[in-house]
Amino acid sequence: MRKGQYQFVAGFLLVPVALYLVFVIWPYIQTFGYSLTDWKGQSQTFSFVGLDNYVALFQDDIFLGAIWHNILFLVFIPVITILLALFFAFMVNAGGRSRAGGVSGVAGAGFYKILYFFPQVLSLAILSVLFGAVYRSDSGGMLNGFLVSIGLVDPGAPVEWLNEPNFVLWALIAVIVWHGVGFYLVLFSAAMQSIPRDIYEAALIDGAGRAQSFFKITLPLLWDAVQTAWVYLGIVAMDMFILVSTMTAPGGEFGGGPDHASETMSTYLMRNFLIYGKSGYACAMGVVMLLLTLILSVVTLRATRRERIEF
Amino acid sequence: MGSTSAHNNEGLGRRDLIKRSAALGLISVPTMSFLSACASSGGDDSGDKKPQGQKSKDNPFGVAKGGKIDVVVFKGGYGDEYAKAWEAAFNKKWGVTATHTGTQEITGKLQPRFNAGNPPDIVDDSGAQKIKIDVLHKNGQLLDLAEVLDAPSVDDPSKKVRDTLIPGTLDPGLQEGKVVALNYIYTVWGLWYSGKLFKEKGWTEPKTWDEFLAICKEATAQGIGGLAHQGKYPYYINVAIMDLIAKKGGLDAMKAIDNLDPKAFVGSDAAKEAVEAIYEVVEKGYLMPGTNGLTHTESQTRWNQYKAAFITCGSWLENEQLKQTPADFDMKFMPMPLLPGSKMPYEAIRAGSGEPFIIPAKAKNLAEAKEFMRLMLSKEWSTSFAKEANSLTILADGVDPSVKLRPGTQSTVDVSKKAGTNTFRYLYTEWYSEMDTAIQNASNELMAKRIQPAEWLKRAQAAVDKAAKDPASKNNRRD
């Protein structure tokens, strides 16, 4: 570019860059600053404590547990959601076997697409109320009511789904997966529809079954879409704030119970920040969260990089 | 996917760069919202001089006519109509215009204002999203209310305001020896039952723990749960546990906990027996099925449907359950039953006050705020509160006899009268939020049968010891 062009471009970028600096970058820096203090969150008086907060953080069993739970979410939510969505998308788009040589979805594919997408229109806040009723801990709950009626659960000792340390994380993962599969089904469907049919037809003529055409054709051609889905689901897994804080208790404010079994970094951060008045400490958690997510995103994007296929 | 450009190994292409930076940006979105929650805008500005009124016995704080006041009220179980009525009365008396905010999001609305040095003038800091008093106090945000409490009472100027209140009701507002929050509503805690159900079954109010267990046993045999508690919020079962400790071991056992004694739990016989007594209910299966995982409204509603004999709660229960309570339910309040060899009598109850009103130290209209609070403690305003919010205030005989009380509230009045001076009130919940949460977690594990009483004692003691390590805890003491 010539010199004048630089100035021209810079002139346009000046305002957005300034806004970005003030509203995005500056809070990061400010937070890092606060993380080195004993700020209590309700006034502007604090003193500098150096790295004390970080030292304390890595001796805090609850926070270390919370990191571990986020990592579990990060592993299971994307894997389960993407696998289910891929499976359904494949069945809806290319799983049918109606006409010889034709590539089409299973019967009623259009209807399924709408049905699967439906959970996506509900907000997480509504979901937490809905699944609160599903997981309710007495026989008034949907799951317990069902299990009691078929005689699997004793009405005098119903399963306290969200109050079982071994269960609560899976109960939350189930909600997120239920919510997310439909969206990624539609995303993958769109990507699948852009795969030329002749490839499938050629495979069919060569005698490929459903599994083979999925693994040899669909998945490789869908890789970009899967990668996108992975990044988005990674965001969900690192957060999980709404579901954990509204569906789980005890542990007082912002959920995380029972006994920190479903604690996430975000819920523990908020409790320290607002309830315990350890805001500087909470800011240190925020910085650690930022670093972890940055590392994870770099790793994810590196690990999933593939050769592109042209068609 | 559509067409993609060939990928050469010549470093980052323009598209890749944009894509990657977008992905990086996206993944840091959740972090960002939390980080920016931490951020704040600093800066204090000193208030400008306001016109001052003449100080007198009727106007001890020098309120000027035609001023302003900024009132923020928690709009929860008591609504905010009462505050609007007060503000109208305030305007009538002093010509002061009030800015009224009724909200459930106290923290969300006020935390930025406190931080910016621009708080409202008077706040009802309650509800699930209240800002903790200990936190506010440690930040130097609360006005010492001594000035209001030592001002002449509205109804009888020869008395100080503090002498017109029910004894002990100021204690929960104490932080480091100063009253910084006025807990306005008189509250008692204990067990509740349905008079109708008890009559039908021929049960009488149990006075000892054995009698209590006997009723639980009979109820369970008949398909009714024994004890219900608001499992999702272990705060409530902690009330039962702590009350048993206080009644068994006397006030000393209670103060040992508030004063972070190294033998508050481990090494205290009262604590040991109390926790074992509660655990007996769990072990013998006398809990209402599923109660451990229910929210407060869910389990209270089940109790209203006669699914449990007892529930533990404070005196707001009746108001909270108004819609769910059958007309002939006949709600009744009773003290915690006694363990053998208890130091306090059966009549003793946990009594005190809730719904803290605070005046921020940096309030712009301090004189108005103080006068507002003084008027809150007048008979007129107290009666207006009882009418609008169906509850008693801490003003002694503060309700006009013409106001008719509901059966549950009436029974709290009767029990309080019988208790007389035999009341007690824990303060650690107000002083040590983190310790409180840790004990609540332990109690949840106990109720779910995942830990035993000995482990509960150990965990509760660990929470106490941790709180004692904080140098700031030396400033909180009670005798």
Short mmCIF file of N, CA, C and O in Angstrom, two decimals, chain B residues 335-442:
data_model
loop_
_atom_site.label_atom_id
_atom_site.label_comp_id
_atom_site.label_asym_id
_atom_site.label_seq_id
_atom_site.Cartn_x
_atom_site.Cartn_y
_atom_site.Cartn_z
N PRO B 335 -41.17 -23.18 69.78
CA PRO B 335 -39.71 -23.18 69.98
C PRO B 335 -39.12 -24.54 69.66
O PRO B 335 -39.86 -25.53 69.59
N MET B 336 -37.83 -24.62 69.48
CA MET B 336 -37.16 -25.91 69.28
C MET B 336 -37.34 -26.76 70.53
O MET B 336 -37.15 -26.26 71.65
N PRO B 337 -37.68 -28.05 70.39
CA PRO B 337 -37.80 -28.93 71.56
C PRO B 337 -36.44 -29.09 72.24
O PRO B 337 -35.40 -28.84 71.64
N LEU B 338 -36.47 -29.54 73.48
CA LEU B 338 -35.25 -29.58 74.30
C LEU B 338 -34.57 -30.93 74.26
O LEU B 338 -35.21 -31.97 74.31
N LEU B 339 -33.25 -30.89 74.22
CA LEU B 339 -32.46 -32.09 74.46
C LEU B 339 -32.37 -32.29 75.97
O LEU B 339 -32.48 -31.32 76.72
N PRO B 340 -32.17 -33.54 76.43
CA PRO B 340 -32.07 -33.75 77.88
C PRO B 340 -30.93 -32.92 78.47
O PRO B 340 -29.86 -32.82 77.87
N GLY B 341 -31.18 -32.34 79.64
CA GLY B 341 -30.14 -31.57 80.33
C GLY B 341 -29.83 -30.24 79.70
O GLY B 341 -28.71 -29.74 79.79
N SER B 342 -30.80 -29.63 79.03
CA SER B 342 -30.55 -28.35 78.39
C SER B 342 -30.47 -27.23 79.41
O SER B 342 -31.12 -27.27 80.44
N LYS B 343 -29.65 -26.22 79.08
CA LYS B 343 -29.47 -25.11 80.02
C LYS B 343 -30.55 -24.06 79.87
O LYS B 343 -30.82 -23.30 80.79
N MET B 344 -31.16 -23.97 78.68
CA MET B 344 -32.22 -22.99 78.50
C MET B 344 -33.56 -23.70 78.59
O MET B 344 -33.67 -24.89 78.28
N PRO B 345 -34.59 -22.97 79.01
CA PRO B 345 -35.91 -23.60 79.10
C PRO B 345 -36.51 -23.83 77.70
O PRO B 345 -36.04 -23.27 76.72
N TYR B 346 -37.56 -24.64 77.69
CA TYR B 346 -38.23 -24.92 76.42
C TYR B 346 -38.69 -23.64 75.73
O TYR B 346 -38.62 -23.51 74.51
N GLU B 347 -39.15 -22.67 76.53
CA GLU B 347 -39.74 -21.46 75.95
C GLU B 347 -38.74 -20.58 75.20
O GLU B 347 -39.13 -19.72 74.43
N ALA B 348 -37.45 -20.82 75.44
CA ALA B 348 -36.44 -19.95 74.81
C ALA B 348 -36.51 -20.04 73.29
O ALA B 348 -36.66 -21.13 72.74
N ILE B 349 -36.40 -18.90 72.62
CA ILE B 349 -36.41 -18.90 71.16
C ILE B 349 -35.30 -18.02 70.61
O ILE B 349 -34.82 -17.12 71.29
N ARG B 350 -34.97 -18.29 69.38
CA ARG B 350 -34.10 -17.38 68.66
C ARG B 350 -34.98 -16.21 68.21
O ARG B 350 -35.97 -16.41 67.52
N ALA B 351 -34.64 -15.04 68.66
CA ALA B 351 -35.45 -13.88 68.29
C ALA B 351 -34.52 -12.76 67.94
O ALA B 351 -33.42 -12.64 68.47
N GLY B 352 -34.95 -11.95 67.06
CA GLY B 352 -34.09 -10.84 66.68
C GLY B 352 -34.76 -10.08 65.58
O GLY B 352 -35.97 -9.95 65.55
N SER B 353 -33.96 -9.59 64.71
CA SER B 353 -34.51 -8.70 63.72
C SER B 353 -33.87 -8.98 62.37
O SER B 353 -32.75 -9.45 62.29
N GLY B 354 -34.61 -8.68 61.33
CA GLY B 354 -34.12 -8.87 59.98
C GLY B 354 -34.40 -7.65 59.14
O GLY B 354 -34.90 -6.65 59.65
N GLU B 355 -34.10 -7.74 57.85
CA GLU B 355 -34.34 -6.65 56.92
C GLU B 355 -33.51 -5.41 57.32
O GLU B 355 -34.04 -4.42 57.83
N PRO B 356 -32.19 -5.47 57.09
CA PRO B 356 -31.33 -4.36 57.51
C PRO B 356 -31.50 -3.11 56.64
O PRO B 356 -31.41 -3.18 55.42
N PHE B 357 -31.75 -2.00 57.29
CA PHE B 357 -31.73 -0.69 56.62
C PHE B 357 -30.40 -0.02 56.94
O PHE B 357 -29.97 -0.02 58.10
N ILE B 358 -29.77 0.53 55.92
CA ILE B 358 -28.47 1.17 56.15
C ILE B 358 -28.47 2.58 55.60
O ILE B 358 -29.24 2.91 54.70
N ILE B 359 -27.62 3.40 56.18
CA ILE B 359 -27.35 4.72 55.61
C ILE B 359 -25.90 4.74 55.17
O ILE B 359 -25.00 4.57 55.99
N PRO B 360 -25.65 4.88 53.87
CA PRO B 360 -24.26 4.93 53.41
C PRO B 360 -23.52 6.14 53.98
O PRO B 360 -24.09 7.23 54.09
N ALA B 361 -22.28 5.91 54.36
CA ALA B 361 -21.50 7.00 54.95
C ALA B 361 -21.34 8.17 53.99
O ALA B 361 -21.20 9.31 54.39
N LYS B 362 -21.34 7.85 52.69
CA LYS B 362 -21.12 8.91 51.71
C LYS B 362 -22.42 9.41 51.11
O LYS B 362 -22.43 9.98 50.02
N ALA B 363 -23.55 9.18 51.79
CA ALA B 363 -24.84 9.64 51.27
C ALA B 363 -24.82 11.15 51.10
O ALA B 363 -24.23 11.87 51.91
N LYS B 364 -25.50 11.60 50.04
CA LYS B 364 -25.50 13.05 49.76
C LYS B 364 -26.41 13.81 50.73
O LYS B 364 -26.15 14.95 51.06
N ASN B 365 -27.50 13.15 51.12
CA ASN B 365 -28.47 13.85 51.97
C ASN B 365 -28.54 13.20 53.35
O ASN B 365 -29.54 12.57 53.70
N LEU B 366 -27.47 13.32 54.09
CA LEU B 366 -27.36 12.61 55.36
C LEU B 366 -28.43 13.02 56.35
O LEU B 366 -29.03 12.18 57.02
N ALA B 367 -28.70 14.32 56.45
CA ALA B 367 -29.67 14.79 57.44
C ALA B 367 -31.04 14.18 57.15
O ALA B 367 -31.70 13.66 58.05
N GLU B 368 -31.43 14.19 55.88
CA GLU B 368 -32.72 13.64 55.50
C GLU B 368 -32.78 12.14 55.81
O GLU B 368 -33.79 11.62 56.30
N ALA B 369 -31.68 11.45 55.48
CA ALA B 369 -31.65 10.00 55.70
C ALA B 369 -31.82 9.67 57.17
O ALA B 369 -32.57 8.78 57.55
N LYS B 370 -31.11 10.43 58.03
CA LYS B 370 -31.19 10.15 59.46
C LYS B 370 -32.60 10.43 59.98
O LYS B 370 -33.14 9.67 60.79
N GLU B 371 -33.17 11.50 59.51
CA GLU B 371 -34.52 11.85 59.95
C GLU B 371 -35.52 10.79 59.47
O GLU B 371 -36.43 10.40 60.19
N PHE B 372 -35.29 10.29 58.25
CA PHE B 372 -36.16 9.26 57.70
C PHE B 372 -36.13 8.03 58.60
O PHE B 372 -37.16 7.46 58.96
N MET B 373 -34.93 7.64 59.01
CA MET B 373 -34.79 6.47 59.86
C MET B 373 -35.42 6.70 61.23
O MET B 373 -36.06 5.82 61.79
N ARG B 374 -35.28 7.92 61.75
CA ARG B 374 -35.88 8.23 63.05
C ARG B 374 -37.39 8.08 62.95
O ARG B 374 -38.05 7.55 63.85
N LEU B 375 -37.95 8.54 61.84
CA LEU B 375 -39.40 8.45 61.66
C LEU B 375 -39.86 7.01 61.46
O LEU B 375 -40.97 6.64 61.85
N MET B 376 -38.98 6.18 60.86
CA MET B 376 -39.32 4.76 60.71
C MET B 376 -39.59 4.14 62.08
O MET B 376 -40.36 3.19 62.20
N LEU B 377 -38.92 4.68 63.09
CA LEU B 377 -39.05 4.13 64.43
C LEU B 377 -40.09 4.89 65.24
O LEU B 377 -40.04 4.93 66.47
N SER B 378 -41.05 5.49 64.53
CA SER B 378 -42.18 6.10 65.22
C SER B 378 -43.36 5.15 65.14
O SER B 378 -43.40 4.26 64.29
N LYS B 379 -44.29 5.31 66.06
CA LYS B 379 -45.45 4.43 66.11
C LYS B 379 -46.26 4.52 64.81
O LYS B 379 -46.74 3.51 64.29
N GLU B 380 -46.36 5.73 64.28
CA GLU B 380 -47.16 5.92 63.08
C GLU B 380 -46.59 5.11 61.90
O GLU B 380 -47.31 4.37 61.23
N TRP B 381 -45.28 5.24 61.68
CA TRP B 381 -44.68 4.56 60.53
C TRP B 381 -44.63 3.05 60.77
O TRP B 381 -44.75 2.26 59.84
N SER B 382 -44.41 2.66 62.01
CA SER B 382 -44.34 1.24 62.33
C SER B 382 -45.69 0.56 62.08
O SER B 382 -45.76 -0.55 61.55
N THR B 383 -46.77 1.24 62.46
CA THR B 383 -48.11 0.70 62.21
C THR B 383 -48.39 0.63 60.72
O THR B 383 -48.94 -0.36 60.22
N SER B 384 -47.98 1.65 60.02
CA SER B 384 -48.19 1.66 58.57
C SER B 384 -47.45 0.49 57.93
O SER B 384 -47.94 -0.14 57.01
N PHE B 385 -46.28 0.15 58.47
CA PHE B 385 -45.55 -1.01 57.97
C PHE B 385 -46.31 -2.31 58.24
O PHE B 385 -46.46 -3.16 57.36
N ALA B 386 -46.79 -2.45 59.47
CA ALA B 386 -47.51 -3.68 59.84
C ALA B 386 -48.73 -3.88 58.95
O ALA B 386 -49.07 -4.99 58.58
N LYS B 387 -49.37 -2.78 58.60
CA LYS B 387 -50.56 -2.87 57.75
C LYS B 387 -50.18 -3.30 56.34
O LYS B 387 -50.80 -4.18 55.75
N GLU B 388 -49.15 -2.67 55.78
CA GLU B 388 -48.81 -2.94 54.38
C GLU B 388 -48.08 -4.26 54.22
O GLU B 388 -48.24 -4.95 53.22
N ALA B 389 -47.24 -4.62 55.19
CA ALA B 389 -46.34 -5.76 55.00
C ALA B 389 -46.64 -6.93 55.92
O ALA B 389 -45.95 -7.94 55.87
N ASN B 390 -47.69 -6.81 56.75
CA ASN B 390 -48.13 -7.95 57.54
C ASN B 390 -47.05 -8.50 58.48
O ASN B 390 -46.92 -9.70 58.64
N SER B 391 -46.28 -7.62 59.08
CA SER B 391 -45.23 -8.08 60.00
C SER B 391 -44.96 -7.05 61.08
O SER B 391 -45.28 -5.87 60.92
N LEU B 392 -44.32 -7.52 62.14
CA LEU B 392 -44.03 -6.63 63.27
C LEU B 392 -42.68 -5.94 63.09
O LEU B 392 -41.79 -6.47 62.44
N THR B 393 -42.53 -4.78 63.69
CA THR B 393 -41.25 -4.09 63.63
C THR B 393 -40.58 -4.17 65.00
O THR B 393 -41.16 -4.65 65.96
N ILE B 394 -39.35 -3.65 65.07
CA ILE B 394 -38.60 -3.76 66.31
C ILE B 394 -39.00 -2.71 67.34
O ILE B 394 -38.50 -2.70 68.46
N LEU B 395 -39.93 -1.83 66.97
CA LEU B 395 -40.40 -0.84 67.92
C LEU B 395 -41.27 -1.54 68.95
O LEU B 395 -42.22 -2.23 68.60
N ALA B 396 -40.95 -1.40 70.23
CA ALA B 396 -41.73 -2.07 71.27
C ALA B 396 -43.16 -1.53 71.24
O ALA B 396 -43.35 -0.32 71.19
N ASP B 397 -44.14 -2.41 71.25
CA ASP B 397 -45.54 -2.03 71.13
C ASP B 397 -45.74 -1.08 69.96
O ASP B 397 -46.46 -0.09 70.04
N GLY B 398 -45.11 -1.40 68.87
CA GLY B 398 -45.10 -0.48 67.73
C GLY B 398 -46.31 -0.60 66.84
O GLY B 398 -46.43 0.14 65.87
N VAL B 399 -47.20 -1.54 67.13
CA VAL B 399 -48.34 -1.72 66.26
C VAL B 399 -49.62 -1.34 67.00
O VAL B 399 -49.86 -1.79 68.12
N ASP B 400 -50.40 -0.53 66.36
CA ASP B 400 -51.68 -0.12 66.90
C ASP B 400 -52.54 -1.37 67.15
O ASP B 400 -52.60 -2.25 66.29
N PRO B 401 -53.20 -1.48 68.32
CA PRO B 401 -53.97 -2.68 68.64
C PRO B 401 -55.08 -2.97 67.62
O PRO B 401 -55.58 -4.09 67.55
N SER B 402 -55.46 -1.99 66.84
CA SER B 402 -56.56 -2.21 65.90
C SER B 402 -56.15 -3.12 64.73
O SER B 402 -57.01 -3.65 64.03
N VAL B 403 -54.85 -3.32 64.52
CA VAL B 403 -54.42 -4.17 63.41
C VAL B 403 -54.57 -5.63 63.80
O VAL B 403 -54.00 -6.07 64.80
N LYS B 404 -55.35 -6.39 63.02
CA LYS B 404 -55.58 -7.81 63.36
C LYS B 404 -54.53 -8.68 62.69
O LYS B 404 -54.25 -8.56 61.52
N LEU B 405 -53.91 -9.55 63.49
CA LEU B 405 -52.81 -10.38 62.97
C LEU B 405 -53.32 -11.74 62.51
O LEU B 405 -54.31 -12.25 63.02
N ARG B 406 -52.60 -12.35 61.56
CA ARG B 406 -52.95 -13.69 61.08
C ARG B 406 -52.52 -14.72 62.12
O ARG B 406 -51.70 -14.43 62.99
N PRO B 407 -53.08 -15.99 62.03
CA PRO B 407 -52.83 -16.96 63.11
C PRO B 407 -51.35 -17.25 63.36
O PRO B 407 -50.91 -17.32 64.51
N GLY B 408 -50.56 -17.41 62.29
CA GLY B 408 -49.15 -17.71 62.47
C GLY B 408 -48.43 -16.57 63.18
O GLY B 408 -47.68 -16.77 64.14
N THR B 409 -48.67 -15.35 62.71
CA THR B 409 -48.03 -14.18 63.31
C THR B 409 -48.49 -14.03 64.76
O THR B 409 -47.69 -13.74 65.65
N GLN B 410 -49.79 -14.26 65.00
CA GLN B 410 -50.30 -14.18 66.36
C GLN B 410 -49.58 -15.19 67.26
O GLN B 410 -49.20 -14.87 68.38
N SER B 411 -49.34 -16.41 66.74
CA SER B 411 -48.67 -17.42 67.57
C SER B 411 -47.23 -17.02 67.83
O SER B 411 -46.69 -17.34 68.90
N THR B 412 -46.59 -16.31 66.90
CA THR B 412 -45.22 -15.85 67.19
C THR B 412 -45.25 -14.82 68.32
O THR B 412 -44.35 -14.78 69.16
N VAL B 413 -46.29 -13.99 68.32
CA VAL B 413 -46.41 -13.00 69.40
C VAL B 413 -46.57 -13.71 70.75
O VAL B 413 -45.91 -13.38 71.73
N ASP B 414 -47.45 -14.73 70.77
CA ASP B 414 -47.68 -15.47 72.03
C ASP B 414 -46.41 -16.15 72.52
O ASP B 414 -46.07 -16.07 73.70
N VAL B 415 -45.72 -16.83 71.59
CA VAL B 415 -44.50 -17.54 72.00
C VAL B 415 -43.45 -16.54 72.48
O VAL B 415 -42.76 -16.79 73.48
N SER B 416 -43.35 -15.41 71.81
CA SER B 416 -42.37 -14.40 72.23
C SER B 416 -42.67 -13.91 73.64
O SER B 416 -41.76 -13.68 74.43
N LYS B 417 -43.96 -13.74 73.94
CA LYS B 417 -44.33 -13.27 75.28
C LYS B 417 -43.90 -14.28 76.32
O LYS B 417 -43.37 -13.94 77.37
N LYS B 418 -44.15 -15.58 76.04
CA LYS B 418 -43.78 -16.63 76.98
C LYS B 418 -42.27 -16.70 77.14
O LYS B 418 -41.76 -17.01 78.21
N ALA B 419 -41.56 -16.44 76.06
CA ALA B 419 -40.10 -16.51 76.12
C ALA B 419 -39.54 -15.40 77.00
O ALA B 419 -38.56 -15.60 77.70
N GLY B 420 -40.20 -14.25 76.97
CA GLY B 420 -39.71 -13.13 77.77
C GLY B 420 -38.28 -12.79 77.41
O GLY B 420 -37.98 -12.52 76.25
N THR B 421 -37.41 -12.82 78.41
CA THR B 421 -36.02 -12.48 78.13
C THR B 421 -35.20 -13.69 77.70
O THR B 421 -34.01 -13.58 77.45
N ASN B 422 -35.84 -14.85 77.63
CA ASN B 422 -35.12 -16.04 77.20
C ASN B 422 -34.99 -16.10 75.69
O ASN B 422 -35.50 -17.02 75.04
N THR B 423 -34.32 -15.14 75.14
CA THR B 423 -34.11 -15.16 73.70
C THR B 423 -32.62 -15.14 73.42
O THR B 423 -31.83 -14.73 74.25
N PHE B 424 -32.30 -15.62 72.26
CA PHE B 424 -30.89 -15.60 71.87
C PHE B 424 -30.81 -15.33 70.39
O PHE B 424 -31.80 -15.43 69.67
N ARG B 425 -29.62 -14.98 69.93
CA ARG B 425 -29.46 -14.67 68.51
C ARG B 425 -28.00 -14.80 68.12
O ARG B 425 -27.13 -14.17 68.71
N TYR B 426 -27.73 -15.65 67.12
CA TYR B 426 -26.37 -15.78 66.61
C TYR B 426 -25.98 -14.56 65.78
O TYR B 426 -26.83 -13.94 65.16
N LEU B 427 -24.73 -14.24 65.79
CA LEU B 427 -24.25 -13.11 64.99
C LEU B 427 -23.21 -13.50 63.93
O LEU B 427 -22.87 -12.71 63.07
N TYR B 428 -22.73 -14.77 64.02
CA TYR B 428 -21.66 -15.13 63.07
C TYR B 428 -22.14 -15.03 61.62
O TYR B 428 -21.36 -14.76 60.72
N THR B 429 -23.44 -15.23 61.40
CA THR B 429 -23.95 -15.15 60.02
C THR B 429 -23.78 -13.74 59.48
O THR B 429 -23.61 -13.55 58.28
N GLU B 430 -23.84 -12.76 60.38
CA GLU B 430 -23.67 -11.37 59.96
C GLU B 430 -22.19 -10.98 59.89
O GLU B 430 -21.83 -10.05 59.18
N TRP B 431 -21.37 -11.69 60.64
CA TRP B 431 -19.96 -11.29 60.74
C TRP B 431 -19.07 -12.02 59.77
O TRP B 431 -18.11 -11.45 59.25
N TYR B 432 -19.36 -13.31 59.55
CA TYR B 432 -18.41 -14.13 58.79
C TYR B 432 -19.13 -14.90 57.68
O TYR B 432 -19.49 -16.07 57.85
N SER B 433 -19.31 -14.25 56.56
CA SER B 433 -20.07 -14.85 55.46
C SER B 433 -19.44 -16.16 54.98
O SER B 433 -20.14 -17.11 54.67
N GLU B 434 -18.13 -16.18 54.92
CA GLU B 434 -17.48 -17.36 54.36
C GLU B 434 -17.61 -18.56 55.30
O GLU B 434 -17.87 -19.69 54.87
N MET B 435 -17.47 -18.30 56.58
CA MET B 435 -17.63 -19.36 57.58
C MET B 435 -19.07 -19.89 57.54
O MET B 435 -19.31 -21.09 57.56
N ASP B 436 -20.01 -18.99 57.42
CA ASP B 436 -21.42 -19.37 57.35
C ASP B 436 -21.65 -20.32 56.18
O ASP B 436 -22.27 -21.37 56.32
N THR B 437 -21.11 -19.95 55.03
CA THR B 437 -21.29 -20.79 53.84
C THR B 437 -20.68 -22.17 54.05
O THR B 437 -21.27 -23.18 53.67
N ALA B 438 -19.50 -22.22 54.66
CA ALA B 438 -18.83 -23.50 54.87
C ALA B 438 -19.65 -24.40 55.78
O ALA B 438 -19.79 -25.61 55.53
N ILE B 439 -20.23 -23.82 56.84
CA ILE B 439 -21.04 -24.63 57.75
C ILE B 439 -22.32 -25.09 57.04
O ILE B 439 -22.77 -26.22 57.22
N GLN B 440 -22.88 -24.21 56.22
CA GLN B 440 -24.06 -24.61 55.46
C GLN B 440 -23.76 -25.80 54.55
O GLN B 440 -24.56 -26.74 54.44
N ASN B 441 -22.60 -25.76 53.91
CA ASN B 441 -22.22 -26.88 53.04
C ASN B 441 -22.11 -28.17 53.83
O ASN B 441 -22.56 -29.22 53.37
N ALA B 442 -21.49 -28.07 55.01
CA ALA B 442 -21.34 -29.27 55.83
C ALA B 442 -22.71 -29.81 56.22
O ALA B 442 -22.95 -31.02 56.19
#
